[in-house]
Short mmCIF file of C-alpha atoms in Angstrom, two decimals:
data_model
loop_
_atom_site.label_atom_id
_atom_site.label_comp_id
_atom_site.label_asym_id
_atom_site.label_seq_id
_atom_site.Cartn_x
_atom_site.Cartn_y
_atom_site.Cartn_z
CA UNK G 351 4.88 21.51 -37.77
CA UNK G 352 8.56 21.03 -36.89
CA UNK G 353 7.88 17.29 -35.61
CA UNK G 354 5.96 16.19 -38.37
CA UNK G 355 8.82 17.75 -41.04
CA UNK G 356 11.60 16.06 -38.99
CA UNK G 357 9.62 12.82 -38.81
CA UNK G 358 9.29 12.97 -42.95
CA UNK G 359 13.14 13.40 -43.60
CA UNK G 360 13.57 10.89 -41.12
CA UNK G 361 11.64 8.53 -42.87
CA UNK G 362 13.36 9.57 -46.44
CA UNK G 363 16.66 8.66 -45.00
CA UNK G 364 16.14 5.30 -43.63
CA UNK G 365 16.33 2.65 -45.95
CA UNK G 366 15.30 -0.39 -43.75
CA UNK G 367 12.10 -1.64 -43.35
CA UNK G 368 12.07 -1.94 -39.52
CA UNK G 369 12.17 1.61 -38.20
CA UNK G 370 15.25 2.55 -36.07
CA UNK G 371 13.97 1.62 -32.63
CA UNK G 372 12.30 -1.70 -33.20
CA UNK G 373 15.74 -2.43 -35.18
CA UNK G 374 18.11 -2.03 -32.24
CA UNK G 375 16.12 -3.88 -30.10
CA UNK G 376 15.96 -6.60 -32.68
CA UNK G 377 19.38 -6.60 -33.20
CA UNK G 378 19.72 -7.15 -29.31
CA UNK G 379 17.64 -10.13 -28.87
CA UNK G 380 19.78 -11.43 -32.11
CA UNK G 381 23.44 -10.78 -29.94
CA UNK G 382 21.77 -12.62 -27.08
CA UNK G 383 20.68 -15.66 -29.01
CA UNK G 384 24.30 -16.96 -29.51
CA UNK G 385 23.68 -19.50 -26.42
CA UNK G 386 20.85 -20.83 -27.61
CA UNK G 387 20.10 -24.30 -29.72
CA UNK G 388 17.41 -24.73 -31.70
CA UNK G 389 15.89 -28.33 -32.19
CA UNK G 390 13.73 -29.05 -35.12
CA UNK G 391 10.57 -30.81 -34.03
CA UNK G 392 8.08 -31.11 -36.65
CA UNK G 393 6.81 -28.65 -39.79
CA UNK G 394 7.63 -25.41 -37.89
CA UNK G 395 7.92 -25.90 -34.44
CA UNK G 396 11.30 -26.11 -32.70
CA UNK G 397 12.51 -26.34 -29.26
CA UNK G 398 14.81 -24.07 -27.93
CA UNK G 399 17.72 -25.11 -25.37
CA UNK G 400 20.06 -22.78 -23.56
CA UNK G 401 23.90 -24.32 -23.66
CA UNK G 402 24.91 -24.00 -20.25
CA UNK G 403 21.48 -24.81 -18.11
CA UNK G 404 18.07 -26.42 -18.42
CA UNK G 405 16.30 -23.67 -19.80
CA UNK G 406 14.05 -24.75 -22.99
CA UNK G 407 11.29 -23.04 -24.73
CA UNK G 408 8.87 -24.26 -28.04
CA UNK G 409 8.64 -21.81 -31.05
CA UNK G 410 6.23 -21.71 -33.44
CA UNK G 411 6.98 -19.70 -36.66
CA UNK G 412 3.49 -20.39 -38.04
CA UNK G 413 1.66 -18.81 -35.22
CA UNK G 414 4.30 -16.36 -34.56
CA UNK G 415 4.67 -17.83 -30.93
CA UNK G 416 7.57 -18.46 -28.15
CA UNK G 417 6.33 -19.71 -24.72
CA UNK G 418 8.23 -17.24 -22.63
CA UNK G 419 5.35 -14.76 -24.76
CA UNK G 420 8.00 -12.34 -25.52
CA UNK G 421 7.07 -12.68 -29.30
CA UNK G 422 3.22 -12.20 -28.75
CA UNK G 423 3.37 -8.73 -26.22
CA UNK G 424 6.26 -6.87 -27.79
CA UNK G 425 6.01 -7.80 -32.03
CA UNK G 426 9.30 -8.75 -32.09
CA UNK G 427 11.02 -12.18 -32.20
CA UNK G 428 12.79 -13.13 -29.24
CA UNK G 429 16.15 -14.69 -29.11
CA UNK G 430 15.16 -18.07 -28.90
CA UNK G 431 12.89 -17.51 -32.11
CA UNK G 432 15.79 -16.06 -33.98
CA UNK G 433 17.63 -18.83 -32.93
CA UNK G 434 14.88 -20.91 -34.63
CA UNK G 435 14.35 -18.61 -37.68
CA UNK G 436 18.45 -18.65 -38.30
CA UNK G 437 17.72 -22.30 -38.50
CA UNK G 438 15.74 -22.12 -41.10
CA UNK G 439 17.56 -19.57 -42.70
CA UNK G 440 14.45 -16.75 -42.88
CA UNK G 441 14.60 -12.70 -43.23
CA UNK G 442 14.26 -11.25 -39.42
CA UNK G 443 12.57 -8.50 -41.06
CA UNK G 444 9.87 -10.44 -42.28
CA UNK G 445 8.89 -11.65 -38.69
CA UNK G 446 8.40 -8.56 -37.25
CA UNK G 447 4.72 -6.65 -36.28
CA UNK G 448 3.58 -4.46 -39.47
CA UNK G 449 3.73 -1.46 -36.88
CA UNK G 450 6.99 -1.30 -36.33
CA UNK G 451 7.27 -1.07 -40.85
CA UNK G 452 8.23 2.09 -42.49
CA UNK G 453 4.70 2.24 -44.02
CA UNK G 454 2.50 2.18 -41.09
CA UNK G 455 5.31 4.76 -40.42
CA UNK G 456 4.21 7.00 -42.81
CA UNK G 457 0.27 6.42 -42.43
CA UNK G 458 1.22 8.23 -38.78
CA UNK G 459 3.57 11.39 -39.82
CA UNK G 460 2.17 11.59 -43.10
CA UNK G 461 -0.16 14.14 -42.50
CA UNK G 462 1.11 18.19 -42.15
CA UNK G 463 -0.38 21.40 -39.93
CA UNK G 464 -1.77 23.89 -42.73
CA UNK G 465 0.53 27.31 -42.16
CA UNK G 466 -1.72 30.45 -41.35
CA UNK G 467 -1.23 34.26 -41.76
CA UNK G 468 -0.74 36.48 -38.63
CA UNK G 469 -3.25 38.08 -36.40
CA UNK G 470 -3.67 41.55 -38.07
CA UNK G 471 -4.92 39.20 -41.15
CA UNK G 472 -7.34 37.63 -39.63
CA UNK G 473 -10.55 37.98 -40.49
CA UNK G 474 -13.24 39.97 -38.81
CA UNK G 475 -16.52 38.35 -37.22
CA UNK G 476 -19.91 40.73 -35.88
CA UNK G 477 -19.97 38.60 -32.62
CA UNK G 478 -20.38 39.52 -29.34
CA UNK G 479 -16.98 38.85 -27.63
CA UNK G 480 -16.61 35.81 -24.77
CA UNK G 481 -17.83 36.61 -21.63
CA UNK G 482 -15.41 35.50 -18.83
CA UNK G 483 -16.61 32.46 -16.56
CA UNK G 484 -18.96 32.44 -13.71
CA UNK G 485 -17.20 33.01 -10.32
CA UNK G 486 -16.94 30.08 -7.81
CA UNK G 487 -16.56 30.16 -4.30
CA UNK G 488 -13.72 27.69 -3.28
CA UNK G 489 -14.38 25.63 -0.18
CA UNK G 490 -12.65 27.04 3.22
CA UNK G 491 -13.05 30.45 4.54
CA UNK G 492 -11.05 33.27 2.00
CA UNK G 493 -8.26 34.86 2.79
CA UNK G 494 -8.60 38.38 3.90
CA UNK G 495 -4.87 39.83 2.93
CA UNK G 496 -2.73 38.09 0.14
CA UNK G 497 0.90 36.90 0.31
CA UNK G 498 3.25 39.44 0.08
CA UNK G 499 6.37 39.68 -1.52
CA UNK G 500 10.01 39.89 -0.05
CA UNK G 501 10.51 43.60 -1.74
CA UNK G 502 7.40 45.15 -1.01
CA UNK G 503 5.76 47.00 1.67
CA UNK G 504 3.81 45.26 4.35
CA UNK G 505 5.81 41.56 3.72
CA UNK G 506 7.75 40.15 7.16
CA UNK G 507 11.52 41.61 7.17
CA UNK G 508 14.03 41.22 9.71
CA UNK G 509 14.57 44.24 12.23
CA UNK G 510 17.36 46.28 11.78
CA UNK G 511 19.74 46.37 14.56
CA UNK G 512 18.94 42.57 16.12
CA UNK G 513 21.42 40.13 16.21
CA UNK G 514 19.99 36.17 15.71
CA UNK G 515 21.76 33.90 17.19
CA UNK G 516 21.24 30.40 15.93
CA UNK G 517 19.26 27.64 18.31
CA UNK G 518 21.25 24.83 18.21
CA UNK G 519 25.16 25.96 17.85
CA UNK G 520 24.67 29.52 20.07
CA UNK G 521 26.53 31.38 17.58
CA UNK G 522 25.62 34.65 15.44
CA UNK G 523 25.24 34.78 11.62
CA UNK G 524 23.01 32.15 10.94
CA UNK G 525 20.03 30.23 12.19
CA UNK G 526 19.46 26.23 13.02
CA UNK G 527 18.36 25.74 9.35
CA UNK G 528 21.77 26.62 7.79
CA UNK G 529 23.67 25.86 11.11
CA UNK G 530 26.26 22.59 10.06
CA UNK G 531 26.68 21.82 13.73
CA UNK G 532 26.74 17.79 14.76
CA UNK G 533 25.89 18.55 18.10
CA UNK G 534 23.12 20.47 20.18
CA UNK G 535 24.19 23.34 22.86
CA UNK G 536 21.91 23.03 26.08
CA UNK G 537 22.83 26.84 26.48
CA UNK G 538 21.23 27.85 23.33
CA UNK G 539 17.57 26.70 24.39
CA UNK G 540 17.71 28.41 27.44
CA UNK G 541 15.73 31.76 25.95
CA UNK G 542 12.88 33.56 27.45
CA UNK G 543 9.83 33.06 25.10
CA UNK G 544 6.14 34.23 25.43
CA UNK G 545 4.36 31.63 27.03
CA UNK G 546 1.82 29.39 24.22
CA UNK G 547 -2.16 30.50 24.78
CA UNK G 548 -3.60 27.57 26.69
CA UNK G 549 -0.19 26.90 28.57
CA UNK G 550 -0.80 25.81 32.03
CA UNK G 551 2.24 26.63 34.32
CA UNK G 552 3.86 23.33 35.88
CA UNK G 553 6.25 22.92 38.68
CA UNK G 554 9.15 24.28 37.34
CA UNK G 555 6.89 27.42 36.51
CA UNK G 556 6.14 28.08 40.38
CA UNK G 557 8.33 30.73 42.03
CA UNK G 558 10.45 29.11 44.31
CA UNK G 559 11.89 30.29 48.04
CA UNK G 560 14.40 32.77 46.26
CA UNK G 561 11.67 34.27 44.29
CA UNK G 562 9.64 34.37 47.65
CA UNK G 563 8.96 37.89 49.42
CA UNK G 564 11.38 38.61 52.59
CA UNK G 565 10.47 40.03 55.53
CA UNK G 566 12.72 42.61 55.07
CA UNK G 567 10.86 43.48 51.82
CA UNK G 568 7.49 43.91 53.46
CA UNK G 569 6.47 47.32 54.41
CA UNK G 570 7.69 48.02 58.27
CA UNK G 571 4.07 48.67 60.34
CA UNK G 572 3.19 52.23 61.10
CA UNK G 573 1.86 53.96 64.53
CA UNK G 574 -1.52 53.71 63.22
CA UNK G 575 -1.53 50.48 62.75
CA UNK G 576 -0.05 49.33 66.06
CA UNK G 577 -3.36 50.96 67.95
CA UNK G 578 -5.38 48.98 69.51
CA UNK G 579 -9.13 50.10 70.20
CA UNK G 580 -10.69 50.68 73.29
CA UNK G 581 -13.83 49.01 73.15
CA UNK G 582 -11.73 45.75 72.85
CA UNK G 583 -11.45 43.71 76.56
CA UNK G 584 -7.83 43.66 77.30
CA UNK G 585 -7.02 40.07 78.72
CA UNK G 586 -5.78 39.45 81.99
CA UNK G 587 -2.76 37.59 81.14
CA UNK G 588 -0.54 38.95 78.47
CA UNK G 589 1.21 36.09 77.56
CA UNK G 590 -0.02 34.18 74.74
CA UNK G 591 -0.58 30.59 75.09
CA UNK G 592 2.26 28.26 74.13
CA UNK G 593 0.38 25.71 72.51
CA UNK G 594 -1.07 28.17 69.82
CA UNK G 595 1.56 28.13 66.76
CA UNK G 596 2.73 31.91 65.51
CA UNK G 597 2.53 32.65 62.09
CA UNK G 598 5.41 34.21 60.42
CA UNK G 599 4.99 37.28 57.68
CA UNK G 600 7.06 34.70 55.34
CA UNK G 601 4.72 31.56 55.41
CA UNK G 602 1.26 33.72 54.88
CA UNK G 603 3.28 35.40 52.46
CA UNK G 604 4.02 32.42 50.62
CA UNK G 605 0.91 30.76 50.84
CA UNK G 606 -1.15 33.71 49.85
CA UNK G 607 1.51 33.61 45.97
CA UNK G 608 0.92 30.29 45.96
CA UNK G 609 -2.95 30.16 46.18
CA UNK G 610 -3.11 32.97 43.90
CA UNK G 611 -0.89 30.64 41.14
CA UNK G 612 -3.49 27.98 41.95
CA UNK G 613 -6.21 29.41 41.19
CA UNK G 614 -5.09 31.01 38.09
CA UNK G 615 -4.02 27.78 36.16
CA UNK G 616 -7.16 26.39 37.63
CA UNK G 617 -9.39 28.97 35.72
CA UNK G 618 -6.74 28.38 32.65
CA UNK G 619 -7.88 24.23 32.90
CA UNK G 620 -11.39 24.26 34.48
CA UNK G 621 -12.83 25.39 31.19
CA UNK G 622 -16.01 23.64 30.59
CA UNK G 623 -15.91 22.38 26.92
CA UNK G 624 -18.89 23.91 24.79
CA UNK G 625 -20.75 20.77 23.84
CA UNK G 626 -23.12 21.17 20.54
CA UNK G 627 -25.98 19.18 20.87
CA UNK G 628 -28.63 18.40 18.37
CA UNK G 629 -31.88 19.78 18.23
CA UNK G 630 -33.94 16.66 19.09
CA UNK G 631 -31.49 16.47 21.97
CA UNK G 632 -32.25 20.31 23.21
CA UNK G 633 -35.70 20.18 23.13
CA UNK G 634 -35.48 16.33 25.43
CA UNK G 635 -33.69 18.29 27.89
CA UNK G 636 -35.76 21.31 28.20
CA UNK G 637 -38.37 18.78 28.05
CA UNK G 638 -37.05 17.07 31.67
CA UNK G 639 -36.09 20.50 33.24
CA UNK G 640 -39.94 21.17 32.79
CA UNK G 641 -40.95 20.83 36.88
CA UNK G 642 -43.95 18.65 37.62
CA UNK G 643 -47.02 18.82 38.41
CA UNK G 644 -50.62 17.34 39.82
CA UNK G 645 -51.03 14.16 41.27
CA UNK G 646 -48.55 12.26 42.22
CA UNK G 647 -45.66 14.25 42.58
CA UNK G 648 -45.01 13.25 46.34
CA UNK G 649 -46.83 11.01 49.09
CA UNK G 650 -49.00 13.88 50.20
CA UNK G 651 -50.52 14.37 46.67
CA UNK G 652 -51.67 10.74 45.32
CA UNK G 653 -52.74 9.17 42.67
CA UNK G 654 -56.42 8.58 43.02
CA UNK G 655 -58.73 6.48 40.61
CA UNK G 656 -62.50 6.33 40.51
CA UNK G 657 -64.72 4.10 42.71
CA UNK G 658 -65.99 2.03 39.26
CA UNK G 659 -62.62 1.77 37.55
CA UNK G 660 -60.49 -0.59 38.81
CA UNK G 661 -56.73 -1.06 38.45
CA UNK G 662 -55.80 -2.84 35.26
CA UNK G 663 -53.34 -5.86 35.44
CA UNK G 664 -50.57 -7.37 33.37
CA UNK G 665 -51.34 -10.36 31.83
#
């Protein structure tokens, strides 16, 4: 209702025929057609020449035409038909589309919104009152808890009492988002985080000699288990041989941590992927595992064929 009243008095207060819009940018194509010379041809068509190049252009007033088809698209005359219509002395205003005009103006705003009383005057209708719409199930599983907000119970807060020190600077009181450093810190990446699921522990990963087990950390060996039994034949010479090397507590040591490593990051990456198969493809393979047999299945069981048949051939 506002629009359409300020649309009425701005019609009553313009007195051109052009409305305000289509007026300014008639009144720029007129400033920029002050280097242009029009040159009368025949009846109404003129051709246009710029001053200071080789641009030219033909106008025709009777069709209302410029070949640069500025004239035809927008409604308004160009500068080089102004140039042509200041020639021949003619009202701009005249020339331009009838929907730029204050009256086609008026066929558009003149219409007004009908006021109506407030909502304790309304009316009342016996009908039943609108059901709300059926429910849809969006696509992608649903979410089981909502999004909490910052102030209420259950959302993600910071715990009291920790310190956060940012990841690229090293510094407290901010994090790597805010941080207005230039430069990265190699000390602040060196953190102990949880290990990703799925990781599989590479070289650096492996305990190295100074994370090995000593000998002087190994339990010292007790009476009991320096006896020997006596069913066992003693040998007759004492001394072991020399060729035979001696293991040392710190290399079975080693190689038993090692082996155990091994093995675990091979269970981590020897996972055999779960591969979905159709069902015409399950029922060819429990078709093959199917074991065989009758004839033929080996050389002791042939194939054997009736006296009157005989073999057929290829042809």
């Amino acid at each position: 209702m506002n629009r359409l009243s300020t649309s009425a008095s701005k019609l009553e207060n313009w007195p051109h025929k052009v409305m305000p819009i289509p007026r300014r940018r008639l009144d720029n194509e007129v400033f920029n057609s002050g280097h242009w010379l029009p040159t009368w041809s025949i009846a109404e068509t003129f051709q246009v020449t710029h001053s200071y190049n080789t641009h030219e252009f033909i106008v025709d007033i009777a069709k209302r035409s410029c070949s640069c088809n500025f004239w035809e698209l927008v409604g308004i005359p160009c500068r080089h038909a102004v140039a042509a219509l200041s020639y021949r002395k003619q009202n701009l205003d005249e020339f331009v589309d009838a929907c730029y005009t204050r009256e086609k103006f008026a066929l558009c705003y003149g219409f007004s919104v009908s006021p109506i009383n407030g909502q304790d005057m309304w009316p009342e209708v016996e009908m039943e009152p609108p059901l709300p719409p059926a429910y849809k199930n969006g696509p992608g599983r649903p979410k089981k808890i909502r999004i909490r907000e910052s102030g209420e119970d259950g959302a993600r807060k910071r715990r009291s009492g920790v310190a956060y020190k940012c990841t690229k600077c090293d510094n407290f009181g901010h994090n790597a988002m805010t941080c207005k450093a230039t430069t990265q810190d190699p000390n602040a990446l060196k953190r102990k985080r949880k290990p990703k699921k799925g990781h599989v522990p590479t070289a650096t990963d492996m305990p190295t000699a100074n994370d090995m087990p000593t000998a002087s950390d190994m339990p010292a060996p007790t009476a009991t288990d320096m006896t020997v039994p006596t069913n066992v034949p003693v040998p007759t010479d004492p001394q072991p041989p020399t060729d035979m090397p001696v293991p040392t507590i710190m290399s079975q040591t080693g190689s038993s941590v090692a082996a155990s490593i091994t093995k675990q990051s091979r269970k981590r990456v020897e996972k055999k992927p779960i591969i979905k198969r159709r069902q015409s493809e399950r029922i060819k393979l429990s078709w093959f595992k199917r074991p065989i047999t009758g004839e033929g299945i080996s050389s002791d069981k042939p194939i054997t064929l009736p006296e009157n048949e005989d073999i057929p051939t290829s042809k």
